[in-house]
Short mmCIF file of C-alpha atoms and ligand atoms in Angstrom, two decimals:
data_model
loop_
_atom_site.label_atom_id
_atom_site.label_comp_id
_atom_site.label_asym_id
_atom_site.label_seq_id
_atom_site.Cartn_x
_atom_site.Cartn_y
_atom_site.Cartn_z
CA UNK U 22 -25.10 -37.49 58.17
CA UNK U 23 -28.85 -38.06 58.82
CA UNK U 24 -30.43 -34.87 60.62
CA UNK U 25 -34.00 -34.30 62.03
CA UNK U 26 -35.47 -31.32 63.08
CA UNK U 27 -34.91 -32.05 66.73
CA UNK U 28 -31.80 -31.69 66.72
CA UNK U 29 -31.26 -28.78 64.34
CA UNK U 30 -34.62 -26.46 65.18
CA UNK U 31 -35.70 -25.07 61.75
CA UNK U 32 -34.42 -22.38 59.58
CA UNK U 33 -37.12 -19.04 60.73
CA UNK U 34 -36.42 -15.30 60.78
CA UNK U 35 -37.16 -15.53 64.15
CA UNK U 36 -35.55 -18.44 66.35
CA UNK U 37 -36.14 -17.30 69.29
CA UNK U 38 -39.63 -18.45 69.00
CA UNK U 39 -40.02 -20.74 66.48
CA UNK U 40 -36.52 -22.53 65.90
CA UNK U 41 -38.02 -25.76 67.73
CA UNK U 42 -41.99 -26.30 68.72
CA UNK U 43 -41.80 -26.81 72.07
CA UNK U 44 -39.58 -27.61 75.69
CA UNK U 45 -40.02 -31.16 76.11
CA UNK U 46 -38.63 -31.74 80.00
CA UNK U 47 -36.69 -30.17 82.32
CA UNK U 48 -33.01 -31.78 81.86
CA UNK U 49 -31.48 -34.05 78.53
CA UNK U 50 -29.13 -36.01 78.81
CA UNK U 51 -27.71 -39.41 77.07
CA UNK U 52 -29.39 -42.84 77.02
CA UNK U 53 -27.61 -46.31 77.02
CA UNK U 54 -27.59 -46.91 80.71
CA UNK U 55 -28.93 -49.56 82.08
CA UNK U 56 -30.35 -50.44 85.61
CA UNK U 57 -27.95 -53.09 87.35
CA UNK U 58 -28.61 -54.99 90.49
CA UNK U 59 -26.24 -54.68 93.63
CA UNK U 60 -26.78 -57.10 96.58
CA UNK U 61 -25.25 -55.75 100.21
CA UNK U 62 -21.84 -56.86 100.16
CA UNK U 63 -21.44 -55.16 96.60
CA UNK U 64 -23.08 -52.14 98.51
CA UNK U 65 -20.87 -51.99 101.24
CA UNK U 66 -17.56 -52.73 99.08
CA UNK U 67 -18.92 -49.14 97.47
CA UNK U 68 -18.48 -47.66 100.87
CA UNK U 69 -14.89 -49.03 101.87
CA UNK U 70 -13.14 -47.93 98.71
CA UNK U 71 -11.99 -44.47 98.20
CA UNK U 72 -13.87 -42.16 96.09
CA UNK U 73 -12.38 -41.23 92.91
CA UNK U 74 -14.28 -37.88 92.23
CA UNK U 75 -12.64 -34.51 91.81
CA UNK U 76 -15.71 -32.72 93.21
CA UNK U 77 -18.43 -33.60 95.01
CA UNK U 78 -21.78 -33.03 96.03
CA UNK U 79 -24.06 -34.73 99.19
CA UNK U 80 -27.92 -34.55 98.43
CA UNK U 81 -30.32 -35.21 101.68
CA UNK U 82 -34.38 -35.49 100.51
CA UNK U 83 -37.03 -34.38 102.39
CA UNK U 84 -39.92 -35.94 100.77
CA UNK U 85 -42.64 -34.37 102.58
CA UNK U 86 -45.09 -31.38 101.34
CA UNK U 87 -48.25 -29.47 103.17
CA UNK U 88 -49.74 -28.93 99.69
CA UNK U 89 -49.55 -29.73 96.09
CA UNK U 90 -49.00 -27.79 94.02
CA UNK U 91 -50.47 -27.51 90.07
CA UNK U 92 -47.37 -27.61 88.26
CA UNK U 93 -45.68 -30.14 90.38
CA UNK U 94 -44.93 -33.72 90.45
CA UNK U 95 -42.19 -33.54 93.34
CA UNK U 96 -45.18 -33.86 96.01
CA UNK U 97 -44.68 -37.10 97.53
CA UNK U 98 -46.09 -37.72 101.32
CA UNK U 99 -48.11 -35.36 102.94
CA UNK U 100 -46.40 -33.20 106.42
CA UNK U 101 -47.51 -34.85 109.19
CA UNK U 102 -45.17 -33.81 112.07
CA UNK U 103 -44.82 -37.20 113.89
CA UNK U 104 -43.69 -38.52 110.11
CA UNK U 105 -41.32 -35.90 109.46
CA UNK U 106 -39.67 -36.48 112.98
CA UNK U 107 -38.90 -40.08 112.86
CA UNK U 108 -37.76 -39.84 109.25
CA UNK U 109 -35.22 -37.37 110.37
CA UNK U 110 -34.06 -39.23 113.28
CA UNK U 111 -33.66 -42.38 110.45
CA UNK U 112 -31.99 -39.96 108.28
CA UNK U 113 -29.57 -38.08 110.77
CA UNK U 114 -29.11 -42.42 112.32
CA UNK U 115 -27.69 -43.23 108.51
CA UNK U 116 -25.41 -40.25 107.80
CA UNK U 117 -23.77 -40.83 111.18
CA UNK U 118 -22.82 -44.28 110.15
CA UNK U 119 -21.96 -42.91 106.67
CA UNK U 120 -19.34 -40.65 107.76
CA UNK U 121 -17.40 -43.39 109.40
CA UNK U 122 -16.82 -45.34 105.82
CA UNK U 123 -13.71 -44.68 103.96
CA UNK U 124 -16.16 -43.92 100.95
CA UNK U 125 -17.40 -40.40 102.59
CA UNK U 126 -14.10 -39.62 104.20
CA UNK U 127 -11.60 -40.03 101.13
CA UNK U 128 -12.60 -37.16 99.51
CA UNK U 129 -14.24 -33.39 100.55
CA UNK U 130 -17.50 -32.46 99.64
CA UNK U 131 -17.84 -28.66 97.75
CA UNK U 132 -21.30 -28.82 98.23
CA UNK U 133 -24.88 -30.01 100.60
CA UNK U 134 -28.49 -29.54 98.98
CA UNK U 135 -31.12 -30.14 101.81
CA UNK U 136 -33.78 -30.87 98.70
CA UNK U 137 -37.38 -31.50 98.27
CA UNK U 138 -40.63 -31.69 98.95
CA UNK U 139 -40.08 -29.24 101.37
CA UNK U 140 -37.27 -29.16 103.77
CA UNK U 141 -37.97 -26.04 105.11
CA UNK U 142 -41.37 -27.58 106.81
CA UNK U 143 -39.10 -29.75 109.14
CA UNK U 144 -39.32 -27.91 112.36
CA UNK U 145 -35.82 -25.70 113.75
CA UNK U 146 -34.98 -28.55 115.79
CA UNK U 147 -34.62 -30.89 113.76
CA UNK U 148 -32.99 -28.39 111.20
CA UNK U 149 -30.27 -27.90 113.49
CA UNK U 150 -30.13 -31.73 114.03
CA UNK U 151 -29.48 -32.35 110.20
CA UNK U 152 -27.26 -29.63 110.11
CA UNK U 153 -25.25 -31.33 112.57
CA UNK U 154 -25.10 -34.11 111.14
CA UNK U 155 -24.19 -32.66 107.85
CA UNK U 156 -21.28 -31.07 110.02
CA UNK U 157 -19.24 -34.37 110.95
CA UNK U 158 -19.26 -34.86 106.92
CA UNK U 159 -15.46 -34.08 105.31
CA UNK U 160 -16.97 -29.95 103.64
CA UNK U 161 -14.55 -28.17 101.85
CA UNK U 162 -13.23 -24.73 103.80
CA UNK U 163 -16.75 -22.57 102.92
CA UNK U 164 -18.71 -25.25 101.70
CA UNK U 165 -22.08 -24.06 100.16
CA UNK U 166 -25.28 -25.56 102.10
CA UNK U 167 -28.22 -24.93 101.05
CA UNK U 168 -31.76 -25.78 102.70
CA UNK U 169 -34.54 -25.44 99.79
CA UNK U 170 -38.52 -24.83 100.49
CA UNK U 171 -41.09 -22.37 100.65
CA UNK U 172 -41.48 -18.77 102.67
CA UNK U 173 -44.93 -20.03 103.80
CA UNK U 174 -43.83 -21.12 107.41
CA UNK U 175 -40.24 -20.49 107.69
CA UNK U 176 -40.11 -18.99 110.71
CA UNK U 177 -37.30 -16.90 112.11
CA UNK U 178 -36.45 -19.55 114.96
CA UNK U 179 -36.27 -22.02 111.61
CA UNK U 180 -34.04 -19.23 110.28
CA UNK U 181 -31.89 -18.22 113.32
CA UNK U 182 -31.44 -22.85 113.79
CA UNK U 183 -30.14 -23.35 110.02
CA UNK U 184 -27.54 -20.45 110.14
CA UNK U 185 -26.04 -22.25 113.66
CA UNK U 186 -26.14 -25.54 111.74
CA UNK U 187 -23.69 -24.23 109.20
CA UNK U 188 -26.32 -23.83 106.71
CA UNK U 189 -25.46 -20.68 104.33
CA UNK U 190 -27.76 -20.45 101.22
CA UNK U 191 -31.76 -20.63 101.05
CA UNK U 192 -33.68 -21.54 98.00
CA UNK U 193 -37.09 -20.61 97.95
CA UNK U 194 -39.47 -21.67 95.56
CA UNK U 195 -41.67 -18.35 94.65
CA UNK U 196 -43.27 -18.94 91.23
CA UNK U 197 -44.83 -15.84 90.66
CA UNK U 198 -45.52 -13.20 93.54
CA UNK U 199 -49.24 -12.57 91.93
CA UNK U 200 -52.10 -13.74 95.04
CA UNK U 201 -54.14 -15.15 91.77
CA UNK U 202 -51.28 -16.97 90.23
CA UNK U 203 -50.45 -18.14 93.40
CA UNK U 204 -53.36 -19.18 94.28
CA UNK U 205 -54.26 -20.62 91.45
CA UNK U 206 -51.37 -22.88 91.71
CA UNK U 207 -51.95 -23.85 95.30
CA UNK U 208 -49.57 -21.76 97.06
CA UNK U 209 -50.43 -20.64 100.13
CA UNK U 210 -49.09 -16.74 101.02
CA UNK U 211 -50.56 -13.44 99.10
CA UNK U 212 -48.06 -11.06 97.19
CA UNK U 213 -47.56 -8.88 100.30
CA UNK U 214 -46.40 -11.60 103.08
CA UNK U 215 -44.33 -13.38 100.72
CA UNK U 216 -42.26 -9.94 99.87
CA UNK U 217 -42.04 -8.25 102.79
CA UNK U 218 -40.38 -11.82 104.37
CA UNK U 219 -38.33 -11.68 101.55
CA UNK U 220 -37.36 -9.02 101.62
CA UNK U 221 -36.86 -9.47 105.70
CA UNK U 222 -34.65 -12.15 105.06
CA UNK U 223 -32.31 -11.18 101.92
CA UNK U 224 -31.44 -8.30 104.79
CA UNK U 225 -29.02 -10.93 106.81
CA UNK U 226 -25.64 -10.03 106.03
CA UNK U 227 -24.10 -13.45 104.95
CA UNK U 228 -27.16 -16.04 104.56
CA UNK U 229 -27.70 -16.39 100.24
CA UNK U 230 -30.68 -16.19 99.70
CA UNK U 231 -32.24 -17.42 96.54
CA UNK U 232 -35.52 -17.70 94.44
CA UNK U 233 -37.34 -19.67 91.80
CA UNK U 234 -39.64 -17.97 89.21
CA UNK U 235 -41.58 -19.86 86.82
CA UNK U 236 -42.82 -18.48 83.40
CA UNK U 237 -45.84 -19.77 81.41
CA UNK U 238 -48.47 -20.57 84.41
CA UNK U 239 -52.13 -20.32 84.50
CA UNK U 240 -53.19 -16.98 84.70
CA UNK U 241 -50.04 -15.26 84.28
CA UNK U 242 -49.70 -12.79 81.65
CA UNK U 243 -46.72 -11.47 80.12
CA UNK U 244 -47.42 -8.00 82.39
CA UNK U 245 -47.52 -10.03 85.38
CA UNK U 246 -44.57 -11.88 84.67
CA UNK U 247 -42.40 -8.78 84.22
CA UNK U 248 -43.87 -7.57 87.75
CA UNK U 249 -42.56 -11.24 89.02
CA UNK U 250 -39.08 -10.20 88.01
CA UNK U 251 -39.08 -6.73 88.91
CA UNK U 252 -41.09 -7.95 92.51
CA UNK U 253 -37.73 -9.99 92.54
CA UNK U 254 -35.20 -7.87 92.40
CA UNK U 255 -36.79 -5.15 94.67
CA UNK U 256 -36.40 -7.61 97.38
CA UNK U 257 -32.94 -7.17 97.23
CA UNK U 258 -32.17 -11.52 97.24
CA UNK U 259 -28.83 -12.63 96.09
CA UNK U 260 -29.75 -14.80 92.98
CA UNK U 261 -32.57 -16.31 91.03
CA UNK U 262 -33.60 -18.96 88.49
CA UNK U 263 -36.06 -18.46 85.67
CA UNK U 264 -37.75 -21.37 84.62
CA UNK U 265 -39.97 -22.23 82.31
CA UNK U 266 -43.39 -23.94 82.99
CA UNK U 267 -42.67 -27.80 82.12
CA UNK U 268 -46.05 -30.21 82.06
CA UNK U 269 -44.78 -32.78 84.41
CA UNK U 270 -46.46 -36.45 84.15
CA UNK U 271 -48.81 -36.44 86.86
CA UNK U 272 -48.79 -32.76 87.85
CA UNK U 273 -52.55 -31.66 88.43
CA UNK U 274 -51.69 -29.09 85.05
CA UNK U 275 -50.71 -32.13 83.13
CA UNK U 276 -53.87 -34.34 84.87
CA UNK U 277 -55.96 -31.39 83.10
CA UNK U 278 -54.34 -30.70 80.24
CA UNK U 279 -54.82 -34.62 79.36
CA UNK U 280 -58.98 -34.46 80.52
CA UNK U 281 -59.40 -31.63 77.85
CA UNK U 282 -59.70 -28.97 80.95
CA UNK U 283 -58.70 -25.84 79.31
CA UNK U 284 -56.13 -23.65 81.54
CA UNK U 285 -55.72 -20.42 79.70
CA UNK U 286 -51.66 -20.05 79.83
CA UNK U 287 -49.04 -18.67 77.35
CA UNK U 288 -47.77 -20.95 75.12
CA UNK U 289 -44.23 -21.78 73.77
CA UNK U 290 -43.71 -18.07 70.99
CA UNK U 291 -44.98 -15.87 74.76
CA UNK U 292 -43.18 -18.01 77.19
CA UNK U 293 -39.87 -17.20 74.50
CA UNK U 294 -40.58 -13.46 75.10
CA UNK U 295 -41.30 -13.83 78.67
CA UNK U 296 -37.69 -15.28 79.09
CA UNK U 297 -35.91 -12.76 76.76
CA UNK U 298 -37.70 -10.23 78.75
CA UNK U 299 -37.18 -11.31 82.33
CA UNK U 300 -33.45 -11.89 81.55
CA UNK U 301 -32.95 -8.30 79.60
CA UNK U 302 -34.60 -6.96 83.15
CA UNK U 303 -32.00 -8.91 85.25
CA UNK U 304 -29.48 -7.79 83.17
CA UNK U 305 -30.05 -4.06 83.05
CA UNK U 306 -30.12 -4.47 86.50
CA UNK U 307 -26.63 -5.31 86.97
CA UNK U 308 -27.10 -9.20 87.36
CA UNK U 309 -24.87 -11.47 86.03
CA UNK U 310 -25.90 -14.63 84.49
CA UNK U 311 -24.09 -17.98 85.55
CA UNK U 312 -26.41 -20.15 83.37
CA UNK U 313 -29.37 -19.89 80.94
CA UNK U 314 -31.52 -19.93 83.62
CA UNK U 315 -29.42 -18.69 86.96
CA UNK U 316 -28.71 -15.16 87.71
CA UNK U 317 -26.95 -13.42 90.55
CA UNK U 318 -26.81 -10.07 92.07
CA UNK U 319 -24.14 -10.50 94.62
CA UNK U 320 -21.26 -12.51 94.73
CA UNK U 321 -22.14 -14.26 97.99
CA UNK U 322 -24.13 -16.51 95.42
CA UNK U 323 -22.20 -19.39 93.47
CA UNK U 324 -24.91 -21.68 92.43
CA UNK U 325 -22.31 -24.27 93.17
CA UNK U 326 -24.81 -27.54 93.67
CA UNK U 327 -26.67 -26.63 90.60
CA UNK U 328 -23.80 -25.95 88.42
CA UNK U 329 -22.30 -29.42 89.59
CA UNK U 330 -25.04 -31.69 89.61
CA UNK U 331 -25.29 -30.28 85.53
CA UNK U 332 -21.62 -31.65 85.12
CA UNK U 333 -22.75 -35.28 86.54
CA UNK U 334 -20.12 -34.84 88.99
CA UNK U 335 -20.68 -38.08 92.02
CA UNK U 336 -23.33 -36.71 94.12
CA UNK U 337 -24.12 -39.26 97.05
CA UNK U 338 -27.79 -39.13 97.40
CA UNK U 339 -29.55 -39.83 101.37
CA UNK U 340 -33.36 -39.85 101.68
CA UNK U 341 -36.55 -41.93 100.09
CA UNK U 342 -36.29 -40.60 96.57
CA UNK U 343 -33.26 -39.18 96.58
CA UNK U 344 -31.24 -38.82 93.33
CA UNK U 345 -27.37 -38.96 92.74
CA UNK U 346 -24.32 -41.18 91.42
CA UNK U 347 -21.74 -43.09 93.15
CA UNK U 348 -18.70 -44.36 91.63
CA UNK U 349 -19.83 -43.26 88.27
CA UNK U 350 -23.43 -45.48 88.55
CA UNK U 351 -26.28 -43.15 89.04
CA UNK U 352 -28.49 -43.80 91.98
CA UNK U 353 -32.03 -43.26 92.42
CA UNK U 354 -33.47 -44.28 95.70
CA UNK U 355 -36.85 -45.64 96.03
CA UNK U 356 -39.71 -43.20 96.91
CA UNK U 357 -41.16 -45.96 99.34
CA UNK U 358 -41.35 -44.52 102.87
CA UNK U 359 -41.92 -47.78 104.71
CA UNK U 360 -39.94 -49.67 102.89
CA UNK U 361 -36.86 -47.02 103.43
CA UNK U 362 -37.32 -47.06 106.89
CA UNK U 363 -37.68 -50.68 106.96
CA UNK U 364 -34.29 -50.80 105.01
CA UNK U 365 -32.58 -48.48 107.68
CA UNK U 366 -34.02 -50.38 110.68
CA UNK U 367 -32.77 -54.05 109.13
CA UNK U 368 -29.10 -52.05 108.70
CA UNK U 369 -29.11 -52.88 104.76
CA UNK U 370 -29.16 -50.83 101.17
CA UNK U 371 -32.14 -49.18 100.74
CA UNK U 372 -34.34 -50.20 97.59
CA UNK U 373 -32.85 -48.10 94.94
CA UNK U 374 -32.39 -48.03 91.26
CA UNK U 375 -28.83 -48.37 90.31
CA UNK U 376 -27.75 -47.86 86.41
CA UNK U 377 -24.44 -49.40 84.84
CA UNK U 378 -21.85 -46.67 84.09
CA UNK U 379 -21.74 -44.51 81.57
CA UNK U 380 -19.28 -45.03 79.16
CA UNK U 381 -19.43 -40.98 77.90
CA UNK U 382 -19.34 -39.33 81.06
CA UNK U 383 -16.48 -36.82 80.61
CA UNK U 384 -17.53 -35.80 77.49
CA UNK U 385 -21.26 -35.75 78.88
CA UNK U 386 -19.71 -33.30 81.22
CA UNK U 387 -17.77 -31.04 78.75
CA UNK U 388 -21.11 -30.45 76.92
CA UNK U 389 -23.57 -30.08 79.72
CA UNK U 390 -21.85 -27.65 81.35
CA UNK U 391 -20.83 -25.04 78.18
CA UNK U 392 -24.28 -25.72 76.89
CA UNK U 393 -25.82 -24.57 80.19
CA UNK U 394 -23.20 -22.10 80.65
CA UNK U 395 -23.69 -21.00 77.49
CA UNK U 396 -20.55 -21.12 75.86
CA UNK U 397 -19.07 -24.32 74.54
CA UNK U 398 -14.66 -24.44 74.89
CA UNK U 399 -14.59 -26.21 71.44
CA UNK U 400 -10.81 -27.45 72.20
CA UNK U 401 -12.10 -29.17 75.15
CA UNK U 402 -13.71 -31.98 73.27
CA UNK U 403 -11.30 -34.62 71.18
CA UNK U 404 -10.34 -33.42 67.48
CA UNK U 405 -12.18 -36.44 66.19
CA UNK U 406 -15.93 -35.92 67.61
CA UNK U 407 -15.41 -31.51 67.22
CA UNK U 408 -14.83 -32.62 63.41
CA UNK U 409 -17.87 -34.92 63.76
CA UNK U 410 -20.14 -32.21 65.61
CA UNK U 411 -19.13 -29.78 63.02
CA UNK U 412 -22.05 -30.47 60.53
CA UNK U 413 -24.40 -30.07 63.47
CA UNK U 414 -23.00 -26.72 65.00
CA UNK U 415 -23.25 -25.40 61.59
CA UNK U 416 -26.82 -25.92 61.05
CA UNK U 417 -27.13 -24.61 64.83
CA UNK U 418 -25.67 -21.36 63.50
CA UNK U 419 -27.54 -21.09 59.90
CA UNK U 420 -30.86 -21.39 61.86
CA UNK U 421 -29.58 -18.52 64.55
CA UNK U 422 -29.00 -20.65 67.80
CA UNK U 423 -25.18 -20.33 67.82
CA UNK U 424 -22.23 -18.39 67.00
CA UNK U 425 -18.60 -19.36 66.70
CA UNK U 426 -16.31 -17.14 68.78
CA UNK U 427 -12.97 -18.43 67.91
CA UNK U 428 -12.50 -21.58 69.09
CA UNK U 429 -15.84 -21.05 71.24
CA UNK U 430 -19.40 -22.08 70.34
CA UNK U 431 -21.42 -19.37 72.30
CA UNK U 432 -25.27 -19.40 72.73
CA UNK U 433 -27.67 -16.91 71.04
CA UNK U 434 -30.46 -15.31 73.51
CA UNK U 435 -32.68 -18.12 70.71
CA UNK U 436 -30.29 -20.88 71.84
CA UNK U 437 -30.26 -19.97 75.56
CA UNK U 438 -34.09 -20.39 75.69
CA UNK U 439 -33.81 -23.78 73.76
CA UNK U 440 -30.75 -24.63 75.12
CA UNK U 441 -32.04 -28.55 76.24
CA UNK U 442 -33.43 -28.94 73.00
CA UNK U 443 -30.33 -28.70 71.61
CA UNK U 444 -28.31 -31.09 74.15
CA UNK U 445 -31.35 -33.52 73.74
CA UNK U 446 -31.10 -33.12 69.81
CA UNK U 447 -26.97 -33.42 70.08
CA UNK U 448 -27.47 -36.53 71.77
CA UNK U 449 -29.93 -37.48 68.74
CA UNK U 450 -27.00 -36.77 66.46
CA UNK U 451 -24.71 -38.92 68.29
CA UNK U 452 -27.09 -42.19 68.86
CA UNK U 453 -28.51 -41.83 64.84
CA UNK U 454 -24.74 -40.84 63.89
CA UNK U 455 -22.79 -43.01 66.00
CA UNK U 456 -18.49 -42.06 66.54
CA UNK U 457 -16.56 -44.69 66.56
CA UNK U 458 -14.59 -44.42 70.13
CA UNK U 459 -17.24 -41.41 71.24
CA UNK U 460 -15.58 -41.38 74.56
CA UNK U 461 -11.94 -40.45 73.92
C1 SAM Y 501 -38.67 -29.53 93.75
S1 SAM Y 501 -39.35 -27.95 93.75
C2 SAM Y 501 -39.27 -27.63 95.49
C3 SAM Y 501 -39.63 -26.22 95.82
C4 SAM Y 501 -40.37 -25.97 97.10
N1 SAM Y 501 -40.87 -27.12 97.73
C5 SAM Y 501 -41.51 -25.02 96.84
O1 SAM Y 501 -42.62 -25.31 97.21
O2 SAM Y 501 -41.30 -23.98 96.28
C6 SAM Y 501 -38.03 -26.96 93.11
C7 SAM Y 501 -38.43 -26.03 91.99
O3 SAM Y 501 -38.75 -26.76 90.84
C8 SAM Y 501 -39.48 -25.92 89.97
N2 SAM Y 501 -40.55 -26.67 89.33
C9 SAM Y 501 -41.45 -27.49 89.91
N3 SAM Y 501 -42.31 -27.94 88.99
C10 SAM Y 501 -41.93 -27.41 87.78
C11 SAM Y 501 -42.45 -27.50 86.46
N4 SAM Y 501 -43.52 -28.21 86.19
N5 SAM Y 501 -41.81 -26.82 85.48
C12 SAM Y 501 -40.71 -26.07 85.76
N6 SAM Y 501 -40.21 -25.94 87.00
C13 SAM Y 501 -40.81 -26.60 88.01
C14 SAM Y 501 -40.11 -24.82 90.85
O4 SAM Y 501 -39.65 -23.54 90.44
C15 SAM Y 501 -39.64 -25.17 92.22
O5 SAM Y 501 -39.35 -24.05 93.00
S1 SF4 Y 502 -43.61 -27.02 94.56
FE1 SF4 Y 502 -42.73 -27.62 96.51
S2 SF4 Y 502 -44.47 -27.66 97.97
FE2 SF4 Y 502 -45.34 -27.65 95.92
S3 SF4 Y 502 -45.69 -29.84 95.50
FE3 SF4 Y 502 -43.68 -29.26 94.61
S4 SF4 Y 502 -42.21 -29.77 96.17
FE4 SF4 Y 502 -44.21 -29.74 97.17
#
């Protein structure tokens, strides 16, 4: 077996900082698919055959943003109200005629993510108008629908118009709760208005209410970081992800970074304490963790898009730039606003990227999901490629990333922190030492 140090991490006393260099991107996951073309009759033969998935996701993009932000690269047209309107009534025009096809009404959907950009911008009638819409769409019995964005302008008529729509979680994007951090980063409310509304709002006795923290920005220090967390769960909100600080091509962080611009930020041995921390703090607390990065306080939070869109379960993506997979091909819309609307005006596909299948899909899924769960059902995978990930789980565990419970490969707190290092540097293993019949 030939194995590099990205996919092992090195042999150090102490992993949890040092078993690998540095986190490379947000997600991992396997190459070897390849973009196809579809022309519209293929397209609409997708839509009049049944779906085939066990569970199911819809995912509606909002690509529009007041500001952007440092660390960001998911900024994509600037909020102009008269633009946000008529892309809604586009939007809302093409998931009415979706709903009629037998595509969206063979199977139920466990789950809606209103993503971004910044949905919550869109003003609370046209809120309710998507969540309409969303409505005449086959949900499962207590579906979970969540509208993502920012406190800065959600309003409580925004509020009070999502909850009539159906709409039952909320995932605000926080990053740190310090006005210098935040500012720095181009957010727009101080510490005090963004707490006390969160605080306001994690008050409603059903609505989830969720946050994003990010570790590893300019300016924050490990003490303010640990007053991001504990800010957090004062508010009394229902779950929360930690993540850490990725450079993202094009972000203004990265634009910097790559002009020599120096941004005075912890690096990858801090950022490894700032997670240990922040999740010991969560944990004393009484939080559970559902993922290496997802916690919850209350069981009115399931994390049930997030958890599923890590499995590559079908996720049938609406919106300019919208991401998802049909029939087993993922999907990536184009980011083209004109051109989208053009596409929905003419009645045809909308440009989009759309990749062959892939091949390795269920066991994709098997290791996805105990890798981000943190646990890995070893049984689950076929006798033949557990024998031939052996060699690499055991140099996972000599250099402190793993341990075998049983027939379970669990996650050290070293291994959480890494934990897409280690799917990216499985996949390694498996393209430089290739299975014969991987997929079985
Ligand atoms: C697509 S953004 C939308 C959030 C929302 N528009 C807002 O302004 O908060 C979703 C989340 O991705 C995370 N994110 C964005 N850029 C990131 C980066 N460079 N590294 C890690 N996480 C990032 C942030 O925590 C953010 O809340
Ligand atoms: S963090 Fe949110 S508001 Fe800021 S640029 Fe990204 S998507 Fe837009």
């Amino acid at each position: 077996m030939i194995f590099t140090p990205t996919m092992t991490g090195i042999y150090t006393p102490d992993p949890l900082k040092y078993a690998f260099t540095v986190k490379t991107s947000a997600h991992s996951g396997r190459s070897g698919c390849r973009p196809i073309s579809i022309d519209q009759n293929e397209w609409q033969q997708w839509f009049s055959i049944e779906s085939r998935a066990e569970k199911r996701a819809l995912y509606i993009h909002i690509p529009f943003c007041r500001k952007r932000c440092s660390f960001c690269n998911f900024f994509e047209n600037a909020t102009k109200p008269s633009r946000v309107t008529e892309y809604v009534n586009s939007l809302c025009q093409q998931l009415a005629g979706a709903t009629t096809t037998k595509f969206i009404k063979s199977e139920l959907f466990d789950t809606v993510y209103i993503g971004g950009g910044t949905p919550t911008d869109m003003q609370a009638n046209e809120i309710l108008q998507l969540a309409n819409v969303i409505q005449s769409f086959p949900l499962k019995p207590n579906a979970e629908i969540t509208l993502e964005g920012r406190i800065n302008g959600f309003t409580h008529d925004k509020f009070e118009a999502a909850l009539a729509g159906g709409i039952n979680r909320f995932s605000f994007g926080v990053q740190s709760v310090n006005t210098e951090v935040r500012q720095a980063a181009g957010r727009f409310d101080d510490e005090k208005t963004l707490m006390q509304r969160l605080s306001e709002l994690a008050k409603h006795p059903t609505a989830t209410i969720v946050a994003d923290l990010m570790f590893g920005l300019p300016g924050q220090t490990f003490d303010i970081w640990m007053h991001d967390v504990e800010a957090m769960i004062s508010t009394g909100i229902h779950g929360i992800d930690l993540y850490q600080l990725i450079n993202l091509p094009g972000s203004r962080i990265d634009s910097a970074e790559k002009k020599g611009t120096i941004y005075e930020r912890a690096d990858s041995q801090v950022r490894s304490s700032m997670y240990a921390q922040g999740s010991r703090l969560l944990e004393q607390n009484g939080w559970d963790r559902l993922s290496n990065c997802h916690w919850r306080s209350d069981k009115r939070e399931r994390s049930l898009y997030n958890s599923l869109a890590k499995q590559g379960v079908e996720i049938v993506p609406f919106g300019a730039g919208a991401g998802g997979s049909i029939h087993g091909h993922g999907l990536m819309n184009g980011r083209d606003l004109t051109a989208w609307h053009n596409a929905i005006k003419a009645g045809v596909k909308v440009p989009s990227m759309v990749m062959s299948i892939n091949e390795s899909s269920h066991i994709d899924t098997i290791i996805k999901k105990g890798l981000d769960k943190g646990t890995l059902t070893l049984n689950e995978l076929s006798l033949s490629l557990n024998t031939h990930l052996q060699p690499l789980f055991i140099k996972w565990q000599k250099n402190g990333l793993i341990e075998f419970d049983n027939n379970k490969l669990s996650l050290t707190l070293a291994g959480r922190f890494w934990n897409v290092n280690m799917l990216a540097g499985l996949f390694e293993y498996l393209a430089t030492n290739p299975l014969l019949a991987q997929t079985v």
